[in-house]
Coordinates of C-alpha atoms in Angstrom, one line a residue:
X208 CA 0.0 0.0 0.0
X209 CA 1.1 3.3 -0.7
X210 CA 2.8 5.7 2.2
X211 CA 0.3 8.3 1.0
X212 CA -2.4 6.4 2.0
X213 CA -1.3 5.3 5.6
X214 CA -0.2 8.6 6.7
X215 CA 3.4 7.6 7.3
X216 CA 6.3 9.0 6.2
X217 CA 7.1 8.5 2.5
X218 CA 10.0 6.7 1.7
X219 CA 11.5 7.2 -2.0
X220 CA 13.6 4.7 -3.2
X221 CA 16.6 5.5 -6.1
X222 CA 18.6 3.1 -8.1
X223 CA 21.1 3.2 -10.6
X224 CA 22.9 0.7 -12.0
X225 CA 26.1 0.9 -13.7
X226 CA 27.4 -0.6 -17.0
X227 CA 25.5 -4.0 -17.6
X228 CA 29.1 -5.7 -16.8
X229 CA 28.9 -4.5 -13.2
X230 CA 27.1 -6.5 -10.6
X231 CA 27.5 -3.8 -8.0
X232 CA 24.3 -2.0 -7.8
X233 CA 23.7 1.4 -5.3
X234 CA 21.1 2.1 -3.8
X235 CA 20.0 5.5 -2.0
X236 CA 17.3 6.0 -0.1
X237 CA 15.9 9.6 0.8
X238 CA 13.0 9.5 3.8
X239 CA 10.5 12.9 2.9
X240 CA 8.3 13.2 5.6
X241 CA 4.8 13.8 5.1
X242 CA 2.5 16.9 6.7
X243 CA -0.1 14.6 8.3
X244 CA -2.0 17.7 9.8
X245 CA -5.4 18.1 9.2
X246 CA -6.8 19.4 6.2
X247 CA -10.2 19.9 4.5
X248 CA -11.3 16.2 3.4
X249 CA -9.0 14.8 5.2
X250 CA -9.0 12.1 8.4
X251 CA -10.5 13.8 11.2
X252 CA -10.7 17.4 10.1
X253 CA -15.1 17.1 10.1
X254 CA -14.7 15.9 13.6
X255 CA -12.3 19.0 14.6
X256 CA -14.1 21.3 13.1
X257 CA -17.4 20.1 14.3
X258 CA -16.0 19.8 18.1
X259 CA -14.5 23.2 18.2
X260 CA -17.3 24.7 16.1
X261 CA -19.7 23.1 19.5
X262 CA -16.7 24.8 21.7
X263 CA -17.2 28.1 20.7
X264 CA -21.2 27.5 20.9
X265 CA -20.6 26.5 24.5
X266 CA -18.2 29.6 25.3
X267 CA -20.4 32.4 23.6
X268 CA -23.9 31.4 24.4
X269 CA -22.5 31.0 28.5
X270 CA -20.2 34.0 28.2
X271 CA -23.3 36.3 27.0
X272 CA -25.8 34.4 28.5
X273 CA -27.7 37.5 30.5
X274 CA -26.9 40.1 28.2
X275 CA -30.8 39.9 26.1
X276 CA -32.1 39.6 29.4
X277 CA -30.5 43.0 31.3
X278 CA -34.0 44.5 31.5
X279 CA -35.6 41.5 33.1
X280 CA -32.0 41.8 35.5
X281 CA -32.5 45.6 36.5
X282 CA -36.5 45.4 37.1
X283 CA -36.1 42.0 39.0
X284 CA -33.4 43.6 41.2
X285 CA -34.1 47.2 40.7
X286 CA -30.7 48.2 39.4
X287 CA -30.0 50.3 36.6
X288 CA -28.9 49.8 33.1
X289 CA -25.4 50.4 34.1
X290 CA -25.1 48.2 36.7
X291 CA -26.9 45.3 35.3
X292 CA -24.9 45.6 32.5
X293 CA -21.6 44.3 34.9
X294 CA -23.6 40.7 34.5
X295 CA -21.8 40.8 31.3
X296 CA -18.8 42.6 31.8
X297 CA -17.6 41.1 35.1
X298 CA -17.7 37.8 32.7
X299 CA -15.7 39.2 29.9
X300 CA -13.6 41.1 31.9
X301 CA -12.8 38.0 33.8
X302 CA -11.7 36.4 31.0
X303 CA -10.0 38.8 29.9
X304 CA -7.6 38.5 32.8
X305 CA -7.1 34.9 33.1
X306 CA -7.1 34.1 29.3
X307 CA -2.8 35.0 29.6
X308 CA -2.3 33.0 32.4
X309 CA -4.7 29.5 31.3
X310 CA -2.6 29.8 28.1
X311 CA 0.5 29.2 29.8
X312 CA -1.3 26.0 31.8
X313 CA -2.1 24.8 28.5
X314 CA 1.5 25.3 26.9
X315 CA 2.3 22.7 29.8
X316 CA -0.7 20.5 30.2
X317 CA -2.0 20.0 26.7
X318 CA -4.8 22.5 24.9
X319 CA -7.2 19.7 24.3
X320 CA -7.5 18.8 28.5
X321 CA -7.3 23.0 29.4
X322 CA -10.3 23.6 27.0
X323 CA -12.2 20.4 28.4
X324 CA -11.6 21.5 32.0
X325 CA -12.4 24.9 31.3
X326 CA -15.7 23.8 30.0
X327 CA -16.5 21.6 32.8
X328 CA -16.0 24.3 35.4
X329 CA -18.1 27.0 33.5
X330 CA -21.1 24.5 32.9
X331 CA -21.3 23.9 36.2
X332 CA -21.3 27.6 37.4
X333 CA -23.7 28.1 34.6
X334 CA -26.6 25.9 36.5
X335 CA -25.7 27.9 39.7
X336 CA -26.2 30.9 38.1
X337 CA -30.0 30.4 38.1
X338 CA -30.2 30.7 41.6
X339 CA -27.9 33.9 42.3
X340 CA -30.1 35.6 45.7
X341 CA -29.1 39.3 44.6
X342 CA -27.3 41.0 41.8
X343 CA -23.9 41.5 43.5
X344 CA -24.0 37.1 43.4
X345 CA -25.2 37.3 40.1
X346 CA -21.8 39.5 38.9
X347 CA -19.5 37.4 41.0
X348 CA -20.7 34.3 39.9
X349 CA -20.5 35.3 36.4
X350 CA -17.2 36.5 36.8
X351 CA -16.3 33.4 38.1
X352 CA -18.0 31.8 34.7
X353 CA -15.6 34.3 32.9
X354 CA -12.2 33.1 34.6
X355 CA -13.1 29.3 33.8
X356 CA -13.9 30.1 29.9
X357 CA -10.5 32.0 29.2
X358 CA -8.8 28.6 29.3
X359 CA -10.8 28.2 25.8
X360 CA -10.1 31.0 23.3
X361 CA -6.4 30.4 23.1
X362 CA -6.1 27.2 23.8
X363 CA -8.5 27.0 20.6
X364 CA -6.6 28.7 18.2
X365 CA -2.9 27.2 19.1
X366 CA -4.6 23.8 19.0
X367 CA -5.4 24.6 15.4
X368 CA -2.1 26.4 14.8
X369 CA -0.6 23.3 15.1
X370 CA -2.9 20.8 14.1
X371 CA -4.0 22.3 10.9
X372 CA -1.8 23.1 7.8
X373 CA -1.1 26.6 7.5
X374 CA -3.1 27.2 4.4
X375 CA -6.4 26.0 5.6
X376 CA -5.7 27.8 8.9
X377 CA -7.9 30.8 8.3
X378 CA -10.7 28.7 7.7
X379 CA -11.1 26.7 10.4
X380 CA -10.4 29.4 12.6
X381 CA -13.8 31.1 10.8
X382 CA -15.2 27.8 11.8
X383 CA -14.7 28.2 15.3
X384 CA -15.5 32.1 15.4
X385 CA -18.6 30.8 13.2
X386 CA -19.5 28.7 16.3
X387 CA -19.3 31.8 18.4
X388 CA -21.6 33.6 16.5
X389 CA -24.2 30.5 16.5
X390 CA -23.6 30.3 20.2
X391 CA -24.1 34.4 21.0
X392 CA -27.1 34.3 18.8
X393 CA -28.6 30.5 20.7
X394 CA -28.3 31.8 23.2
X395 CA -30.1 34.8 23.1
X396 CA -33.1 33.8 21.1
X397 CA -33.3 30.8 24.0
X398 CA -33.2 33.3 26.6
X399 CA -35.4 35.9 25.5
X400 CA -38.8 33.5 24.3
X401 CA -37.7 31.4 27.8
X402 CA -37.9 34.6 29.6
X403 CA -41.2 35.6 28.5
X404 CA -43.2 32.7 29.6
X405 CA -41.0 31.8 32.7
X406 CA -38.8 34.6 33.4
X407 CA -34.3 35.0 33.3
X408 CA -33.5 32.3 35.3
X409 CA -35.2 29.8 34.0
X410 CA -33.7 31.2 30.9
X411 CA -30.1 31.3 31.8
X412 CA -30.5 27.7 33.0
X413 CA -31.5 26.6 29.7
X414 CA -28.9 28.0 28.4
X415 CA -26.5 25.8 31.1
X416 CA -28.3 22.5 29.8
X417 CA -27.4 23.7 26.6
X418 CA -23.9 24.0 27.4
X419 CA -23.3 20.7 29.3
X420 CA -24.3 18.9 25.7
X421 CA -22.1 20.7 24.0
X422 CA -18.9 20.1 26.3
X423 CA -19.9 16.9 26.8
X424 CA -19.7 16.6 22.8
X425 CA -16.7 18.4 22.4
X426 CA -14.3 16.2 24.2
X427 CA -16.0 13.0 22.7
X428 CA -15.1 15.0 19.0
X429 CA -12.0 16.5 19.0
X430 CA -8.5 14.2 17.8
X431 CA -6.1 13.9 20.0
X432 CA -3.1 16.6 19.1
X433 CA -0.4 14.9 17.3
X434 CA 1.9 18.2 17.3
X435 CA 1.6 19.6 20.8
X436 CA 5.0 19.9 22.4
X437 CA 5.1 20.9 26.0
X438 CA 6.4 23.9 27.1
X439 CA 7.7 25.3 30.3
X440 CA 5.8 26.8 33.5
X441 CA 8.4 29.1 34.6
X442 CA 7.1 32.5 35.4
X443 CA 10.7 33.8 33.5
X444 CA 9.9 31.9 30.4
X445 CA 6.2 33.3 30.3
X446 CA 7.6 36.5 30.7
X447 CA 10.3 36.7 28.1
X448 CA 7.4 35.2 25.4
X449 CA 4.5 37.5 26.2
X450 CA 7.5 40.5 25.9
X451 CA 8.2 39.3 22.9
X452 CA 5.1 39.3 21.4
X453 CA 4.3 42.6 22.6
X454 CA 7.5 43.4 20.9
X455 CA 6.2 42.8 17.4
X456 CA 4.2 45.8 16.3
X457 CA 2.2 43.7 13.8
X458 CA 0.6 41.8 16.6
X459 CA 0.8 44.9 18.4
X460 CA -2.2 46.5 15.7
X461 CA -3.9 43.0 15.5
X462 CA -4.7 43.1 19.6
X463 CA -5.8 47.0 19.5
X464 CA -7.9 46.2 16.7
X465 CA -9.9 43.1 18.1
X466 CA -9.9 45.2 21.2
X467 CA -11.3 48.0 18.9
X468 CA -13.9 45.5 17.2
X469 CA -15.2 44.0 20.3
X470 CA -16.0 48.1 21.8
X471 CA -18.6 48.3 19.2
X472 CA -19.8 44.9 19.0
X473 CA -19.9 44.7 23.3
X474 CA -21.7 48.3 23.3
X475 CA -24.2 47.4 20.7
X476 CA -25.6 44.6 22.1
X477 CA -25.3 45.3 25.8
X478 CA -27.8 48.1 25.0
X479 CA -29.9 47.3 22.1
X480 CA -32.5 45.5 24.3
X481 CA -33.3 48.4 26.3
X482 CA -33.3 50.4 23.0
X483 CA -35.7 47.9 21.5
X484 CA -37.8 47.6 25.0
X485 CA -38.4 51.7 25.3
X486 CA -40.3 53.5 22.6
X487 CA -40.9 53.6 19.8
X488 CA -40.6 50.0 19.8
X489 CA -41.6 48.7 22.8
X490 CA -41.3 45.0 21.8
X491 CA -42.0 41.9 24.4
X492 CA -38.9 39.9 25.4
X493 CA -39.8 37.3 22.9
X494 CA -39.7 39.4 19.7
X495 CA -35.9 40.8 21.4
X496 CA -34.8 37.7 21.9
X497 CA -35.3 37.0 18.1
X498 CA -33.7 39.8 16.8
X499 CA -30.1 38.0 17.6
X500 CA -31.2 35.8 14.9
X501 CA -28.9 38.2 12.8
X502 CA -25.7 36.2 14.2
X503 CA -26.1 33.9 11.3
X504 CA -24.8 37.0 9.2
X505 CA -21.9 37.0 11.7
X506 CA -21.7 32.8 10.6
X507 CA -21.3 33.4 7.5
X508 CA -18.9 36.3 7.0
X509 CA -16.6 34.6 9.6
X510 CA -16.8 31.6 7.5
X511 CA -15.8 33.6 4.6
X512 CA -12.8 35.4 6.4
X513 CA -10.2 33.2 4.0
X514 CA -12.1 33.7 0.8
X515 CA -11.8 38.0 1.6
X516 CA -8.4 37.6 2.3
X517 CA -7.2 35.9 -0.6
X518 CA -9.7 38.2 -2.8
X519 CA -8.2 41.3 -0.7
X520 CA -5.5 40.8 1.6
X521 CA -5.4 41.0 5.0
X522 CA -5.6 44.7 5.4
X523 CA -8.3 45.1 2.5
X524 CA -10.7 42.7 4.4
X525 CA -10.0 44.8 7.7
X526 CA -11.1 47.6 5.8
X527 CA -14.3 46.1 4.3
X528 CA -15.2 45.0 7.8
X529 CA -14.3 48.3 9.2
X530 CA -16.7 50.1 6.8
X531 CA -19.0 47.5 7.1
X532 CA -19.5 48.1 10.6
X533 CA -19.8 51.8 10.4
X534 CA -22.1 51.5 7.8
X535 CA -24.4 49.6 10.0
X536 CA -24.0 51.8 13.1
X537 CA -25.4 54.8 10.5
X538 CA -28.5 52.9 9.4
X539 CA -29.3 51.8 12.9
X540 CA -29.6 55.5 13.9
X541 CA -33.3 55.4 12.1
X542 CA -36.4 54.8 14.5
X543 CA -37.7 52.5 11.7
X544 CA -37.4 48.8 12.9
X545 CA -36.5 47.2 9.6
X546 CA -33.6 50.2 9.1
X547 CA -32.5 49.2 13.0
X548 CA -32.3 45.2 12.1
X549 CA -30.3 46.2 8.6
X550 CA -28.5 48.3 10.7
X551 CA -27.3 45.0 13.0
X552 CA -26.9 43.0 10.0
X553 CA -24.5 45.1 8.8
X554 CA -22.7 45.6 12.2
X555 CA -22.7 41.8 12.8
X556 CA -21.1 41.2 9.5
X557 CA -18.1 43.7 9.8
X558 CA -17.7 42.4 13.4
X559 CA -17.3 38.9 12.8
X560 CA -15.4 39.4 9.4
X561 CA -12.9 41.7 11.0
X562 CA -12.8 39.6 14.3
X563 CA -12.1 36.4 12.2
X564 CA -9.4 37.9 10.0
X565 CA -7.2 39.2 13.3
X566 CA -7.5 36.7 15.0
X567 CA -6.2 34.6 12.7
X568 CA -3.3 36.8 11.5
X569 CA -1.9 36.2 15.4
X570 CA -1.8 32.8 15.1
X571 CA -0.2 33.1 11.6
X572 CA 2.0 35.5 12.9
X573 CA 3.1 33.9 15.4
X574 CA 6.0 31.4 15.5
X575 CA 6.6 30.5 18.9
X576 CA 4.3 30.6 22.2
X577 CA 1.2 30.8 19.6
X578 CA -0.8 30.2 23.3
X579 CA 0.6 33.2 24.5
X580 CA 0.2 34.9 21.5
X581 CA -3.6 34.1 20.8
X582 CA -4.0 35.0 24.7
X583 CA -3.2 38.6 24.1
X584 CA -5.5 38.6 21.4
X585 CA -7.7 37.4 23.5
X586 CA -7.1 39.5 26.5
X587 CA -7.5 42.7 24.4
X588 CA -10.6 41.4 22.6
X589 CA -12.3 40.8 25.8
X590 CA -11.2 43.9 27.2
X591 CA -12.5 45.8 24.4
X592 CA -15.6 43.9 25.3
X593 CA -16.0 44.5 28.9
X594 CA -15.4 48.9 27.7
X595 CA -17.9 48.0 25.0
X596 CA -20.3 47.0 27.4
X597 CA -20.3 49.5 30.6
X598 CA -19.1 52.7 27.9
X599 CA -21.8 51.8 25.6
X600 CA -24.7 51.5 28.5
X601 CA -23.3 54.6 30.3
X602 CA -23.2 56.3 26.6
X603 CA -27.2 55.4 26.1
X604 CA -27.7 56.8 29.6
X605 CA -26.7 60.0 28.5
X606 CA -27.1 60.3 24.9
X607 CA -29.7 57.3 24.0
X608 CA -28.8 55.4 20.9
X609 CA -26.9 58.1 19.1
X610 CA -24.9 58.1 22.1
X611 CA -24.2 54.6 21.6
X612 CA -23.5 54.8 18.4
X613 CA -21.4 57.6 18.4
X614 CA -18.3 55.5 21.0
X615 CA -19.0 53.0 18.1
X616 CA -18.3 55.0 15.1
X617 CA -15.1 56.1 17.3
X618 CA -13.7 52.4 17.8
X619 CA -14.4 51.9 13.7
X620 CA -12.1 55.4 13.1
X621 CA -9.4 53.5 15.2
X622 CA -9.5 50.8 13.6
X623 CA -9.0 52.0 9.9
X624 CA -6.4 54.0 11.4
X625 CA -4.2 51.5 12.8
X626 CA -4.7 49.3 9.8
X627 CA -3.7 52.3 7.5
X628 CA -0.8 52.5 9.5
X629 CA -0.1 49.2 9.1
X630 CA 0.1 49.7 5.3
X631 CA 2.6 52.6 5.9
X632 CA 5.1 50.4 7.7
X633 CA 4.9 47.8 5.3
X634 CA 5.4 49.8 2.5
X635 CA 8.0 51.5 4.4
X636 CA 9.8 48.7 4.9
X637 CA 9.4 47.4 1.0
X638 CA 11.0 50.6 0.2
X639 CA 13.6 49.9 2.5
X640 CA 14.9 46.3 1.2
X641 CA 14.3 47.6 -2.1
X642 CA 17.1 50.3 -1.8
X643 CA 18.9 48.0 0.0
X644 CA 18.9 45.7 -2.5

């Protein structure tokens, strides 16, 4: 049988023979080893995507899980906006903080047994949620719920850094952020018709049933890594590779712009259910709810991330999802309900399109402690999140939806201009080896 077809190495055998007098033959043998990473068709690449695609399902429909219900939060507690609005932050926030150190577990431990642990903690806060007594144990469990899902992201998107080939890389990292945008939406379209008839918690422990079946899924899914080399735990080591990375102004621009992205995308959603609750929509829970439905536009342009980069390059498809965005935030000014859900579409889009196309450019980027690397990302991203989330509610307090709108229109401008200045310093330094040269 052929080498090809075993996924072993491939051994090619050379002979040459002399004059036909000679009865000395030689013989050379030359072992090419074969890239026996997963690819698209190939041996276990359906059940990778397909376990990570249920991973990031798990993470965003936990991670976001109150944030369609915040009015139900502030009248059942009598908080405000703002404060309810720490129900997702705290959780985002969290992760944000522990997504740099859970990386570094997983450079020592393995990414496939961090991300299964990490999943097995948060479900389980997830069905205590439920029964949080006030809002203070509501934030602190949720923060909690935040710390155990930052052992996720990263560990994610190393795990495919080195157990997918480097071309099909961009793809199945749209895969995963695809799953993210099924799980944000689940989960809010679960919550908000739940809510209606039986109120947030019984919502919100849906949505930890939910969860359970996709962790449970995941780890019965996803290969075993056949490339993961353990790292080191010393604090020094972690230290010298996170310096490093912030060292590299490439991935410098690629964490402030997921940060950037994630400010709108965080504000946005943190707010438009009060938006859509006041007049003059005042729509029930239920009809809220369904307006996440739009996530599938975020599905779909993550999903497509590869196809815009090779059609425009990595700073072209920044751009598109950049304008994109804004566009979106424009539309969604109008007090017509059709212009607002165009208006979200179009927000979505840019989001995941732009999140999708960074993200992956880290792990491309990156050549050693991808972990680490991806955890920045991740760290920023959330962080932008967390902003998004308390600046955007405090910005509706005082401005109502233009408000809102207007610290998102200011998170787009920064992102066009650091990706602008990104095609400075490249072209700067073409121009350099060129004269060089």
């Amino acid at each position: 049988m052929p080498s090809a077809s075993t996924g072993a190495s491939t051994t090619v055998v050379a002979s040459s023979a002399a004059a036909p007098d000679t009865t000395a033959t030689a013989t050379a043998t030359e072992v090419v080893p074969v890239d026996d990473r997963l690819t698209p068709g190939g041996p276990g690449y359906r059940r990778m995507s397909l376990a990570l695609f249920l991973a990031g399902v798990a993470t965003f429909a936990l991670l976001y899980s109150t944030q369609a219900l915040l009015p139900l939060v502030s009248a059942d507690f009598g908080v405000t906006a703002s404060t309810a609005s720490w129900t997702v932050s705290a959780a985002t926030g969290a992760l944000a903080l522990f997504v740099l150190p859970l990386s570094a577990l997983s450079e020592r431990f393995g990414r496939r047994t961090l991300m299964t642990a990490s999943l097995a903690i948060a479900v389980t806060v997830g069905l205590l949620v439920p029964f949080a007594p006030s809002v203070g144990w509501l934030i602190a469990l949720r923060a909690v719920q935040g710390a155990a899902l930052a052992g996720l992201p990263a560990s994610a998107t190393a795990y495919l850094a080195e157990e997918v080939r480097p071309k099909a890389l961009i793809t199945a990292i749209g895969l995963f952020v695809a799953g993210n945008s099924v799980g944000g939406m689940s989960g809010r379209v679960i919550t908000g018709w739940v809510a209606q008839e039986w109120g947030w918690r019984v919502a919100v422990a849906a949505i930890g049933v939910i969860a359970v079946g996709c962790a449970v899924a995941f780890r019965l899914l996803l290969p075993a890594p056949k490339h993961f080399t353990a790292g080191s735990l010393r604090p020094a080591v972690l230290v010298r590779t996170v310096r490093s990375h912030l060292a590299n102004p490439l991935l410098r621009r690629l964490y402030a712009i997921g940060a950037l992205f994630m400010t709108v995308f965080g504000a946005v959603y943190t707010v438009i259910g009060y938006r859509l609750t006041d007049a003059p929509f005042s729509l029930p829970q239920g009809i809220i709810g369904s307006i996440f439905l739009v996530y599938l536009v975020g599905t779909v342009s993550a999903s497509a991330a590869g196809k815009l980069v090779d059609r425009l390059g990595r700073r072209g498809a920044l751009y598109l999802g950049g304008a994109t965005t804004a566009a979106g935030l424009l539309v969604s000014l109008a007090d017509a309900l059709p212009l607002v859900l165009l208006g979200l579409v179009l927000i979505t889009a840019g989001f995941f399109a732009g999140h999708a196309v960074a993200s992956s450019s880290v792990s491309h980027t990156a050549k050693e402690g991808r972990a680490q690397a991806s955890a920045l990302y991740q760290s920023a991203y959330y962080l932008g999140s967390s902003a998004g989330g308390t600046l955007g509610a405090v910005a509706y307090h005082s401005g109502g939806w233009a408000g809102t709108v207007a610290l998102g229109l200011l998170a787009v401008v920064g992102v066009v201009g650091i990706t602008v200045a990104g095609s400075h310093a490249a072209r700067t330094r073409r121009h350099l080896v060129a004269v060089q040269h």
